[in-house]
Coordinates of C-alpha atoms in Angstrom, one line a residue:
Chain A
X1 CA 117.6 106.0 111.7
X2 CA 114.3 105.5 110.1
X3 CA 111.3 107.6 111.0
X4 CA 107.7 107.1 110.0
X5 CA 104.9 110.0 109.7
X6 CA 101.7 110.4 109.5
X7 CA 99.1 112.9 109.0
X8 CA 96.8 114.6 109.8
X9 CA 97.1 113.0 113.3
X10 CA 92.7 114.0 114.1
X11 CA 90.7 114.7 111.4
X12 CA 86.6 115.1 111.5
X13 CA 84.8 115.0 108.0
X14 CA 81.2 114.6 107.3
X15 CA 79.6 111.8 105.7
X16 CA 80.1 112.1 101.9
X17 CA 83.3 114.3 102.2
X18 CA 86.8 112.6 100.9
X19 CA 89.3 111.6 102.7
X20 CA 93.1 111.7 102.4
X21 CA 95.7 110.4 104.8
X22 CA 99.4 110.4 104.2
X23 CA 101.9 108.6 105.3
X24 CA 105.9 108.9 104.8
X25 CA 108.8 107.0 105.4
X26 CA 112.2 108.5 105.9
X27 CA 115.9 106.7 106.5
X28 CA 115.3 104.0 104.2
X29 CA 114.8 102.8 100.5
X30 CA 112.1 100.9 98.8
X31 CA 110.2 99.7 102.5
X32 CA 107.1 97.6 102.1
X33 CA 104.0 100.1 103.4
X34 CA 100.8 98.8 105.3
X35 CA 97.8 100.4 106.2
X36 CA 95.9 98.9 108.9
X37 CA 92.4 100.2 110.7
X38 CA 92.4 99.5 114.4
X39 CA 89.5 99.4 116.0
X40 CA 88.8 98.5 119.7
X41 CA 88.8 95.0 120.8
X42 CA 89.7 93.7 117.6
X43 CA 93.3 94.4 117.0
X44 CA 94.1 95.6 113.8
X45 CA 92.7 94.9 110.3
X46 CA 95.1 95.2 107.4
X47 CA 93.7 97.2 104.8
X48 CA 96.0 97.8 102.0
X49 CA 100.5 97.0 101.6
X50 CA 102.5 97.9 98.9
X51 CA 106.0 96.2 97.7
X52 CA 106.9 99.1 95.7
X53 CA 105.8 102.3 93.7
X54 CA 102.2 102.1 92.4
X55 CA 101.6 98.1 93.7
X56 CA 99.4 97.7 96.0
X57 CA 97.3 95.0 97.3
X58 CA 93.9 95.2 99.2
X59 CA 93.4 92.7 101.7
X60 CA 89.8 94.0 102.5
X61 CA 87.3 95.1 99.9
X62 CA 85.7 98.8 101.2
X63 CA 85.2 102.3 100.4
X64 CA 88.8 102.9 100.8
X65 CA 91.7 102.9 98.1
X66 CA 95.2 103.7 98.5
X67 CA 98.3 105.1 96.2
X68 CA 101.9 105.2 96.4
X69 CA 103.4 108.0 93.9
X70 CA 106.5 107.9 95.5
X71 CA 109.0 105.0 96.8
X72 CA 108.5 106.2 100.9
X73 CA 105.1 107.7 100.3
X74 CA 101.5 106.2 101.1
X75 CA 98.3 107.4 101.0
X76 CA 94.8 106.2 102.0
X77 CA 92.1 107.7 100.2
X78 CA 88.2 107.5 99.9
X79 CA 85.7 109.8 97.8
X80 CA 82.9 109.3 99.6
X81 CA 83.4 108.5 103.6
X82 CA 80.7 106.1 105.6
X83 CA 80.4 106.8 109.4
X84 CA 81.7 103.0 109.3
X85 CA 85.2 104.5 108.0
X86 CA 85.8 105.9 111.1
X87 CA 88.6 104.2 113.1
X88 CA 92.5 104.7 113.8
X89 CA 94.1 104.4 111.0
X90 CA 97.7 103.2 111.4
X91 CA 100.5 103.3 108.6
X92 CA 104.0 101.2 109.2
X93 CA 106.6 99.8 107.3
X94 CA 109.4 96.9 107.1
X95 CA 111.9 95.9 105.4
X96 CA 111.1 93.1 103.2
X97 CA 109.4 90.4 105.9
X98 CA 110.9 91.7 108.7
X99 CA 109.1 93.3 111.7
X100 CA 107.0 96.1 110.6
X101 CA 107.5 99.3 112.4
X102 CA 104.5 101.7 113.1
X103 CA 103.6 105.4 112.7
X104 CA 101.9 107.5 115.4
X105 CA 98.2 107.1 114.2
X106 CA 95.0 109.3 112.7
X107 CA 92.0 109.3 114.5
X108 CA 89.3 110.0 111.7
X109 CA 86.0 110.6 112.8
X110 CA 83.1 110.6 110.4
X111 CA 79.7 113.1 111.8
Chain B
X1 CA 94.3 82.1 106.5
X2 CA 96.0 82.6 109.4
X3 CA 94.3 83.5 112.7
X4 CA 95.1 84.9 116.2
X5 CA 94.1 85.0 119.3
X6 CA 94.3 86.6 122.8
X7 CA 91.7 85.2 125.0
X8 CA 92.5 88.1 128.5
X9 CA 90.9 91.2 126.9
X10 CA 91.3 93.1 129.9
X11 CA 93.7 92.5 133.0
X12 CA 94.4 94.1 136.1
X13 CA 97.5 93.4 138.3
X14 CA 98.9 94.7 141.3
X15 CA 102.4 95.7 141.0
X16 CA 105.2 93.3 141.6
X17 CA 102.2 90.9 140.3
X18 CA 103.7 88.2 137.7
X19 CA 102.1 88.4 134.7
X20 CA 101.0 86.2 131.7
X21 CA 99.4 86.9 128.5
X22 CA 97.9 84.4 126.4
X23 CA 98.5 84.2 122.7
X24 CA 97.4 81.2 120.5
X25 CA 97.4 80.8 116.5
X26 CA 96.3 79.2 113.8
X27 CA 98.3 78.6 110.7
X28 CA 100.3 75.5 109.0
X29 CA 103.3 76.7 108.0
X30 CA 106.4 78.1 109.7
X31 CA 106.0 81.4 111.3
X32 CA 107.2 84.4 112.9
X33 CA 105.7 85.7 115.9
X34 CA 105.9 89.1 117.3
X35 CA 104.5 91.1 120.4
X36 CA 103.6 94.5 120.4
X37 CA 102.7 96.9 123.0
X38 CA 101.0 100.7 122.5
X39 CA 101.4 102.7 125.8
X40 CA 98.9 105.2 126.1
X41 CA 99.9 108.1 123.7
X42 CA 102.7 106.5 122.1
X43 CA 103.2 104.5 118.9
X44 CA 102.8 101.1 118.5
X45 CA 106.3 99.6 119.1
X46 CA 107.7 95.8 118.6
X47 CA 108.2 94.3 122.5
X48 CA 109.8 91.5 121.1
X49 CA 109.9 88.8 118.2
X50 CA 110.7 85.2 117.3
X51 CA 112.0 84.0 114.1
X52 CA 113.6 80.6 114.8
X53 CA 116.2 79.4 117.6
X54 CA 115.2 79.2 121.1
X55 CA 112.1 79.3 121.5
X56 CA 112.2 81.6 124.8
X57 CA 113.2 84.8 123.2
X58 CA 113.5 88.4 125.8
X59 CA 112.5 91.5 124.7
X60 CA 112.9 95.1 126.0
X61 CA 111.7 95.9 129.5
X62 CA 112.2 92.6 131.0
X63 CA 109.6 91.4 128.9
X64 CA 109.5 87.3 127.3
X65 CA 107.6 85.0 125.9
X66 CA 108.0 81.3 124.6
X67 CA 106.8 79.7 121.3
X68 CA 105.4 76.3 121.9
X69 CA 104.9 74.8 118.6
X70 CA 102.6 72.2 120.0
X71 CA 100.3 74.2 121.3
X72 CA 100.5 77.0 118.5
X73 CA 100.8 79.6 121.6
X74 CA 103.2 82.3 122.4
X75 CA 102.5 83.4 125.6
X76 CA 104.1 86.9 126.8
X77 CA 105.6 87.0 130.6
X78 CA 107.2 89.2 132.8
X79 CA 107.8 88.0 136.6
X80 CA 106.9 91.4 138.3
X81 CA 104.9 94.1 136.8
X82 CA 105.2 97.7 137.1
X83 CA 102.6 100.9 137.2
X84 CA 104.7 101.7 133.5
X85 CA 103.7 98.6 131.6
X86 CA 99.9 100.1 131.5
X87 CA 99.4 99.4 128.3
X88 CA 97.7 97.3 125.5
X89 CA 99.3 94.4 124.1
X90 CA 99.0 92.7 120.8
X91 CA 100.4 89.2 119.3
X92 CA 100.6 88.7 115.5
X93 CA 101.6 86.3 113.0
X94 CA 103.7 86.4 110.0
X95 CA 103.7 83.2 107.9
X96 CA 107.2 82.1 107.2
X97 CA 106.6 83.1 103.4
X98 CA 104.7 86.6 102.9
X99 CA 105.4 90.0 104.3
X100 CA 101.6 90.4 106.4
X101 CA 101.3 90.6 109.9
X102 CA 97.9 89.1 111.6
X103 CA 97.1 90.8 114.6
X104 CA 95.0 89.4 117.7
X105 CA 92.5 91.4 119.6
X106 CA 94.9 93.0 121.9
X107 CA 94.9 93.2 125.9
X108 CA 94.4 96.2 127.9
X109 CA 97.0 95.4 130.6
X110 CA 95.8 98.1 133.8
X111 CA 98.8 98.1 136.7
X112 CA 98.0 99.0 139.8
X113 CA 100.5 101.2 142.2

């Protein structure tokens, strides 16, 4: 069966500090990866998917980029974080446009 | 661009109370729709999902919901609520021809013993 992880699952980084997140898929080949920011009261925002190794498509211009060096790997990155960037950040997969399945979460906070 | 939304940001039900959530879209093309619910502490998991067919699909836990393509709604229902479905509840939208999901607001669904 397919599992997704994520970490770290907290993280607390002051403002100015970079960020990486990671993400990874295992039990499956070539998934499409999402990153989405979930913050309360307005669902979640799609930030960033990717079809395959080093595509990816931003759906919401930021201080945020993302990579993906591997086929089940995906990372969300920033050099320089905002107190804006915090949030819940949520990674999840699917295969081609099927249902997308989600990962546990990081709670990021930005002092 | 396709929109969503859930207009009951927070309910509160008695248990054994029937419950609907609200669920209405906006986009021109054929779509999939999808439920998800995150319990507190857990992952975000699919509830349940319409692709095309009947249009009153069940999902896991005694969950439903119908797609009314008239009214651009897919309203989730479940005829008697328990303590355990304490949880928040999200519709989304997939248009028939991209991979992206768009997400509504989400309810906070509080169940009282």
């Amino acid at each position: 069966s397919q599992t997704i992880h994520q970490w770290p699952a907290t993280l607390v980084q002051p403002v100015g500090s970079p960020l990486s997140l990671e993400c990874t898929v295992e039990g499956t080949s070539n998934p499409n990866l999402y990153w989405y920011r979930q913050a309360a009261g307005r669902g979640l925002q799609l930030l960033f998917y990717s079809v395959g190794i080093g595509q990816i498509s931003s759906e919401v211009p930021q201080n945020l980029s993302a990579s993906r060096p591997q086929d089940r790997q995906f990372i969300l990155s920033s050099k320089k974080l905002l107190l804006s960037d915090s949030g819940f950040y949520l990674c999840a997969w699917s295969r081609e446009s099927y249902e997308q399945y989600f990962g546990p979460g990081t709670r990021l906070t930005v002092t | 661009a396709q929109s969503v939304s859930q207009h009951n940001h927070h309910v509160i039900l008695s248990e054994a109370a029937s419950l609907e959530l609200g669920c209405n879209y906006s986009y021109g093309g054929t779509v999939n729709l999808f439920w998800y619910v995150q319990y507190p502490g857990q992952h975000l998991q699919l509830l349940l999902k319409y692709f095309s067919g009947d249009p009153l699909v069940k999902g896991i836990k005694g969950f439903e919901a119908e797609f009314i393509k008239s009214k651009f709604s897919f309203n989730l229902r479940k005829p008697s609520v328990q303590w355990s479905d304490t949880a928040e509840y999200f519709c989304a939208v997939k248009g028939n021809a991209g991979n992206m999901l768009t997400f509504g607001g989400g309810t906070r669904l509080m169940v009282k013993p």
